[in-house]
mmCIF file of C-alpha atoms and ligand atoms in Angstrom:
data_model
loop_
_atom_site.group_PDB
_atom_site.id
_atom_site.type_symbol
_atom_site.label_atom_id
_atom_site.label_comp_id
_atom_site.label_asym_id
_atom_site.label_seq_id
_atom_site.Cartn_x
_atom_site.Cartn_y
_atom_site.Cartn_z
ATOM 1 C CA MET U 1 122.054 113.213 107.452
ATOM 2 C CA GLU U 2 118.667 114.454 109.431
ATOM 3 C CA VAL U 3 116.343 111.462 109.024
ATOM 4 C CA TYR U 4 114.025 113.652 107.217
ATOM 5 C CA LYS U 5 116.259 114.649 104.447
ATOM 6 C CA SER U 6 117.069 110.780 103.766
ATOM 7 C CA LEU U 7 113.276 110.660 102.870
ATOM 8 C CA LEU U 8 114.336 113.706 100.495
ATOM 9 C CA GLU U 9 116.927 111.948 98.480
ATOM 10 C CA GLY U 10 114.837 108.300 99.037
ATOM 11 C CA ASN U 11 112.077 110.343 96.898
ATOM 12 C CA LYS U 12 114.638 111.324 94.203
ATOM 13 C CA LEU U 13 115.990 107.962 93.731
ATOM 14 C CA TRP U 14 112.157 106.243 93.565
ATOM 15 C CA VAL U 15 111.560 108.756 91.249
ATOM 16 C CA GLN U 16 114.809 107.731 89.376
ATOM 17 C CA GLU U 17 113.594 103.487 89.931
ATOM 18 C CA LYS U 18 109.683 104.067 88.604
ATOM 19 C CA LEU U 19 110.528 106.128 85.819
ATOM 20 C CA GLY U 20 113.541 103.819 84.591
ATOM 21 C CA GLU U 21 110.694 100.698 84.881
ATOM 22 C CA ASP U 22 108.069 103.137 82.728
ATOM 23 C CA PRO U 23 108.457 106.958 81.443
ATOM 24 C CA ASP U 24 104.677 107.466 81.505
ATOM 25 C CA PHE U 25 104.655 105.485 84.949
ATOM 26 C CA PHE U 26 103.634 109.268 86.996
ATOM 27 C CA ASN U 27 101.537 110.601 83.074
ATOM 28 C CA LYS U 28 99.728 107.595 84.041
ATOM 29 C CA LEU U 29 99.074 107.727 87.410
ATOM 30 C CA SER U 30 97.852 111.942 87.609
ATOM 31 C CA GLN U 31 95.282 111.102 84.893
ATOM 32 C CA GLY U 32 93.034 109.694 88.045
ATOM 33 C CA GLN U 33 92.579 106.306 90.287
ATOM 34 C CA SER U 34 90.678 103.386 90.612
ATOM 35 C CA PRO U 35 91.891 101.217 92.804
ATOM 36 C CA GLN U 36 89.802 98.179 93.631
ATOM 37 C CA ILE U 37 90.673 97.193 97.496
ATOM 38 C CA LEU U 38 89.934 99.791 100.658
ATOM 39 C CA TRP U 39 92.205 98.756 103.017
ATOM 40 C CA ILE U 40 91.524 99.799 106.704
ATOM 41 C CA GLY U 41 94.237 98.943 108.648
ATOM 42 C CA CYS U 42 96.303 99.998 111.765
ATOM 43 C CA SER U 43 99.123 103.084 111.546
ATOM 44 C CA ASP U 44 101.789 100.615 112.876
ATOM 45 C CA SER U 45 104.504 101.404 110.841
ATOM 46 C CA ARG U 46 105.490 98.405 110.039
ATOM 47 C CA VAL U 47 102.260 97.471 107.927
ATOM 48 C CA PRO U 48 102.804 99.294 105.101
ATOM 49 C CA ALA U 49 99.878 98.415 102.873
ATOM 50 C CA ASN U 50 101.055 98.222 99.639
ATOM 51 C CA GLU U 51 104.620 97.112 100.747
ATOM 52 C CA ILE U 52 103.163 93.664 102.165
ATOM 53 C CA THR U 53 100.650 93.406 99.355
ATOM 54 C CA ARG U 54 103.521 94.537 96.640
ATOM 55 C CA THR U 55 101.216 96.368 94.985
ATOM 56 C CA GLN U 56 101.633 99.317 93.284
ATOM 57 C CA PRO U 57 100.469 103.140 93.992
ATOM 58 C CA GLY U 58 96.801 103.378 92.585
ATOM 59 C CA GLU U 59 95.525 100.049 93.742
ATOM 60 C CA ILE U 60 94.784 100.336 96.881
ATOM 61 C CA PHE U 61 93.101 103.228 98.912
ATOM 62 C CA VAL U 62 94.341 103.092 102.186
ATOM 63 C CA HIS U 63 92.423 104.057 105.736
ATOM 64 C CA ARG U 64 94.874 103.394 108.755
ATOM 65 C CA ASN U 65 94.024 104.402 112.505
ATOM 66 C CA ILE U 66 95.347 102.482 115.912
ATOM 67 C CA ALA U 67 93.921 99.374 115.628
ATOM 68 C CA ASN U 68 92.187 99.261 112.658
ATOM 69 C CA MET U 69 89.164 100.313 114.040
ATOM 70 C CA VAL U 70 85.618 100.609 112.895
ATOM 71 C CA VAL U 71 84.037 102.921 114.823
ATOM 72 C CA HIS U 72 80.840 103.913 113.796
ATOM 73 C CA THR U 73 80.561 107.574 114.701
ATOM 74 C CA ASP U 74 84.258 108.066 112.692
ATOM 75 C CA MET U 75 84.287 110.833 110.500
ATOM 76 C CA ASN U 76 87.620 110.286 108.704
ATOM 77 C CA MET U 77 86.270 106.322 108.432
ATOM 78 C CA LEU U 78 82.954 106.961 107.453
ATOM 79 C CA SER U 79 84.146 109.679 104.854
ATOM 80 C CA VAL U 80 86.708 106.998 103.399
ATOM 81 C CA LEU U 81 84.605 104.367 103.192
ATOM 82 C CA ASP U 82 81.628 105.837 101.481
ATOM 83 C CA TYR U 83 84.217 107.358 99.221
ATOM 84 C CA ALA U 84 85.555 104.536 98.260
ATOM 85 C CA VAL U 85 82.307 102.961 98.490
ATOM 86 C CA ASN U 86 79.887 104.638 96.022
ATOM 87 C CA VAL U 87 82.676 107.074 93.958
ATOM 88 C CA LEU U 88 85.624 104.454 92.875
ATOM 89 C CA LYS U 89 82.843 101.456 93.611
ATOM 90 C CA VAL U 90 85.825 99.560 94.733
ATOM 91 C CA ARG U 91 85.406 95.686 94.635
ATOM 92 C CA HIS U 92 86.667 94.904 98.368
ATOM 93 C CA VAL U 93 86.737 96.330 101.186
ATOM 94 C CA ILE U 94 89.362 94.285 103.847
ATOM 95 C CA VAL U 95 90.394 94.980 107.264
ATOM 96 C CA CYS U 96 93.691 93.777 108.250
ATOM 97 C CA GLY U 97 95.012 94.095 111.323
ATOM 98 C CA HIS U 98 98.183 92.223 112.920
ATOM 99 C CA TYR U 99 99.909 90.056 115.448
ATOM 100 C CA GLY U 100 101.494 91.923 118.052
ATOM 101 C CA CYS U 101 99.438 95.612 117.631
ATOM 102 C CA GLY U 102 100.532 97.586 120.503
ATOM 103 C CA GLY U 103 96.796 99.460 120.374
ATOM 104 C CA VAL U 104 94.831 95.459 120.970
ATOM 105 C CA GLN U 105 97.695 94.906 123.574
ATOM 106 C CA ALA U 106 97.229 98.605 125.401
ATOM 107 C CA ALA U 107 93.112 97.533 125.328
ATOM 108 C CA MET U 108 94.104 93.850 127.410
ATOM 109 C CA GLY U 109 95.667 96.016 130.180
ATOM 110 C CA SER U 110 94.481 98.279 132.767
ATOM 111 C CA GLN U 111 97.124 100.981 132.434
ATOM 112 C CA GLN U 112 96.134 104.450 131.469
ATOM 113 C CA PHE U 113 97.688 106.280 128.524
ATOM 114 C CA GLY U 114 95.878 108.939 128.097
ATOM 115 C CA LEU U 115 93.699 110.444 125.310
ATOM 116 C CA ILE U 116 93.946 107.524 123.508
ATOM 117 C CA ASP U 117 92.404 105.384 126.161
ATOM 118 C CA ASN U 118 89.145 106.579 124.959
ATOM 119 C CA TRP U 119 89.957 105.187 121.352
ATOM 120 C CA LEU U 120 91.325 101.528 122.923
ATOM 121 C CA ARG U 121 88.122 100.826 124.914
ATOM 122 C CA ASN U 122 86.419 99.963 121.541
ATOM 123 C CA ILE U 123 88.441 97.091 121.507
ATOM 124 C CA LYS U 124 87.485 96.262 125.097
ATOM 125 C CA ASP U 125 84.213 96.000 123.735
ATOM 126 C CA VAL U 126 85.012 93.399 121.459
ATOM 127 C CA TYR U 127 87.008 91.699 124.694
ATOM 128 C CA ARG U 128 83.933 91.581 126.227
ATOM 129 C CA ILE U 129 82.126 89.819 123.690
ATOM 130 C CA TYR U 130 84.004 87.222 123.043
ATOM 131 C CA SER U 131 85.594 86.865 127.016
ATOM 132 C CA ASN U 132 84.208 83.471 127.835
ATOM 133 C CA GLU U 133 86.491 82.063 124.727
ATOM 134 C CA LEU U 134 89.608 84.901 125.837
ATOM 135 C CA ASP U 135 89.737 83.727 129.648
ATOM 136 C CA ALA U 136 89.735 80.197 128.904
ATOM 137 C CA ILE U 137 92.752 80.933 126.961
ATOM 138 C CA GLU U 138 95.732 80.490 129.711
ATOM 139 C CA ASP U 139 98.758 80.843 127.627
ATOM 140 C CA ASP U 140 99.463 84.773 127.194
ATOM 141 C CA GLN U 141 100.573 85.005 123.892
ATOM 142 C CA ALA U 142 98.039 82.789 122.163
ATOM 143 C CA ARG U 143 95.454 85.286 124.022
ATOM 144 C CA PHE U 144 97.193 87.762 122.647
ATOM 145 C CA ASP U 145 97.158 86.200 119.468
ATOM 146 C CA ARG U 146 93.093 85.982 119.673
ATOM 147 C CA PHE U 147 92.149 88.892 120.836
ATOM 148 C CA VAL U 148 93.863 90.365 117.145
ATOM 149 C CA GLU U 149 91.991 87.780 115.245
ATOM 150 C CA LEU U 150 88.205 88.488 117.043
ATOM 151 C CA ASN U 151 88.914 92.365 116.506
ATOM 152 C CA VAL U 152 89.353 92.375 113.063
ATOM 153 C CA MET U 153 86.262 89.826 112.355
ATOM 154 C CA GLU U 154 84.233 92.442 114.957
ATOM 155 C CA GLN U 155 85.266 95.206 112.647
ATOM 156 C CA VAL U 156 84.490 93.392 109.896
ATOM 157 C CA PHE U 157 81.135 92.762 111.110
ATOM 158 C CA ASP U 158 80.829 96.282 111.827
ATOM 159 C CA LEU U 159 81.596 97.398 108.749
ATOM 160 C CA THR U 160 78.312 95.584 107.415
ATOM 161 C CA LYS U 161 76.572 96.596 109.811
ATOM 162 C CA THR U 162 76.520 100.244 107.629
ATOM 163 C CA SER U 163 74.362 101.374 105.763
ATOM 164 C CA ILE U 164 76.953 102.668 103.290
ATOM 165 C CA ILE U 165 78.197 98.735 102.507
ATOM 166 C CA GLN U 166 74.474 97.028 103.104
ATOM 167 C CA ASN U 167 73.381 100.173 100.184
ATOM 168 C CA ALA U 168 75.738 98.881 98.054
ATOM 169 C CA TRP U 169 75.438 95.178 98.551
ATOM 170 C CA ARG U 170 71.631 95.791 97.246
ATOM 171 C CA ASP U 171 72.553 97.700 94.332
ATOM 172 C CA ARG U 172 75.428 95.993 92.948
ATOM 173 C CA ASN U 173 76.153 92.866 95.182
ATOM 174 C CA LEU U 174 80.036 94.330 96.285
ATOM 175 C CA PRO U 175 81.936 95.048 97.817
ATOM 176 C CA ILE U 176 82.906 91.663 99.803
ATOM 177 C CA VAL U 177 84.175 92.358 102.943
ATOM 178 C CA HIS U 178 87.780 90.209 104.377
ATOM 179 C CA GLY U 179 89.210 90.148 107.423
ATOM 180 C CA TRP U 180 92.771 89.488 107.292
ATOM 181 C CA VAL U 181 95.914 89.697 110.010
ATOM 182 C CA TYR U 182 99.695 89.851 109.201
ATOM 183 C CA SER U 183 102.106 88.482 110.963
ATOM 184 C CA LEU U 184 105.387 90.660 111.826
ATOM 185 C CA LYS U 185 107.380 87.127 113.017
ATOM 186 C CA THR U 186 107.149 85.931 109.240
ATOM 187 C CA GLY U 187 105.669 88.684 106.930
ATOM 188 C CA ILE U 188 102.828 86.298 105.876
ATOM 189 C CA ILE U 189 98.985 87.290 105.980
ATOM 190 C CA ASN U 190 96.554 84.975 107.572
ATOM 191 C CA ASP U 191 93.425 85.483 106.191
ATOM 192 C CA LEU U 192 90.077 85.113 108.198
ATOM 193 C CA GLY U 193 88.254 83.462 105.900
ATOM 194 C CA VAL U 194 85.210 85.907 107.356
ATOM 195 C CA SER U 195 83.781 87.455 104.245
ATOM 196 C CA PHE U 196 80.551 89.231 103.896
ATOM 197 C CA ASP U 197 78.657 90.309 100.541
ATOM 198 C CA ARG U 198 75.151 90.196 101.831
ATOM 199 C CA SER U 199 73.195 91.164 104.106
ATOM 200 C CA SER U 200 71.625 88.376 104.885
ATOM 201 C CA GLN U 201 74.434 86.953 106.060
ATOM 202 C CA LEU U 202 74.073 89.442 109.116
ATOM 203 C CA ALA U 203 71.820 89.039 112.086
ATOM 204 C CA SER U 204 68.789 90.178 111.837
ATOM 205 C CA ILE U 205 68.868 93.471 114.156
ATOM 206 C CA TYR U 206 71.630 94.485 111.627
ATOM 207 C CA GLN U 207 69.677 93.997 108.284
ATOM 208 C CA ILE U 208 68.632 97.464 106.592
ATOM 209 C CA ASN U 209 67.627 96.338 103.194
ATOM 210 C CA ALA U 210 64.547 96.762 104.089
ATOM 211 C CA LYS U 211 62.715 99.729 102.016
ATOM 212 C CA LYS U 212 62.910 102.867 104.195
ATOM 213 C CA VAL U 213 60.006 103.247 106.636
ATOM 214 C CA GLU U 214 58.246 107.369 106.535
ATOM 215 C CA LEU U 215 58.480 108.084 110.260
ATOM 216 C CA THR U 216 55.508 110.009 111.604
HETATM 217 CO CO1 CO F 301 98.755 97.635 115.632
#
């Protein structure tokens, strides 16, 4: 069978399964969504947000791109973030990277891949920030793993720098922003223990909660 046909077959079986568990499953979902989580993850096919967290449709609002990046000029990311925070009013934003991330690995090297090099450059900037720590790690695998973690932490910082997050903190003390890393080898998610829920946690240069200044 052509692989795409197996997807359609799979869909039919999934519908039967869901209806078997709850005949009202699709009726309820069609009424609307109120997810409490925004997930920013990698596009990697091995890291499906719902499956690895055992959550159901309707529970997580998802944005994925190569290497789970928060790039401030990315209108796609900003739109997802603004909608999730200001319309859906999610309580948590999770940046979830993964060990063995091909995007992060590519950013560690100097090989050209094409257009994507310009996207990977954002990850190289993270390496530059932490180059002292990373260069001191002799083991290649350990350095790669640490770079994945630092990249997630930096994307968490990048979220907190946005007016979208800081205005939400000022107005409703939410969302809490978290950094996680998933292991392809074990299936376990490692909570990096970085979480932010107020502007005072940021370096003062990034705090934008003060009253707007009239420009003259
Ligand atoms: Co990846």
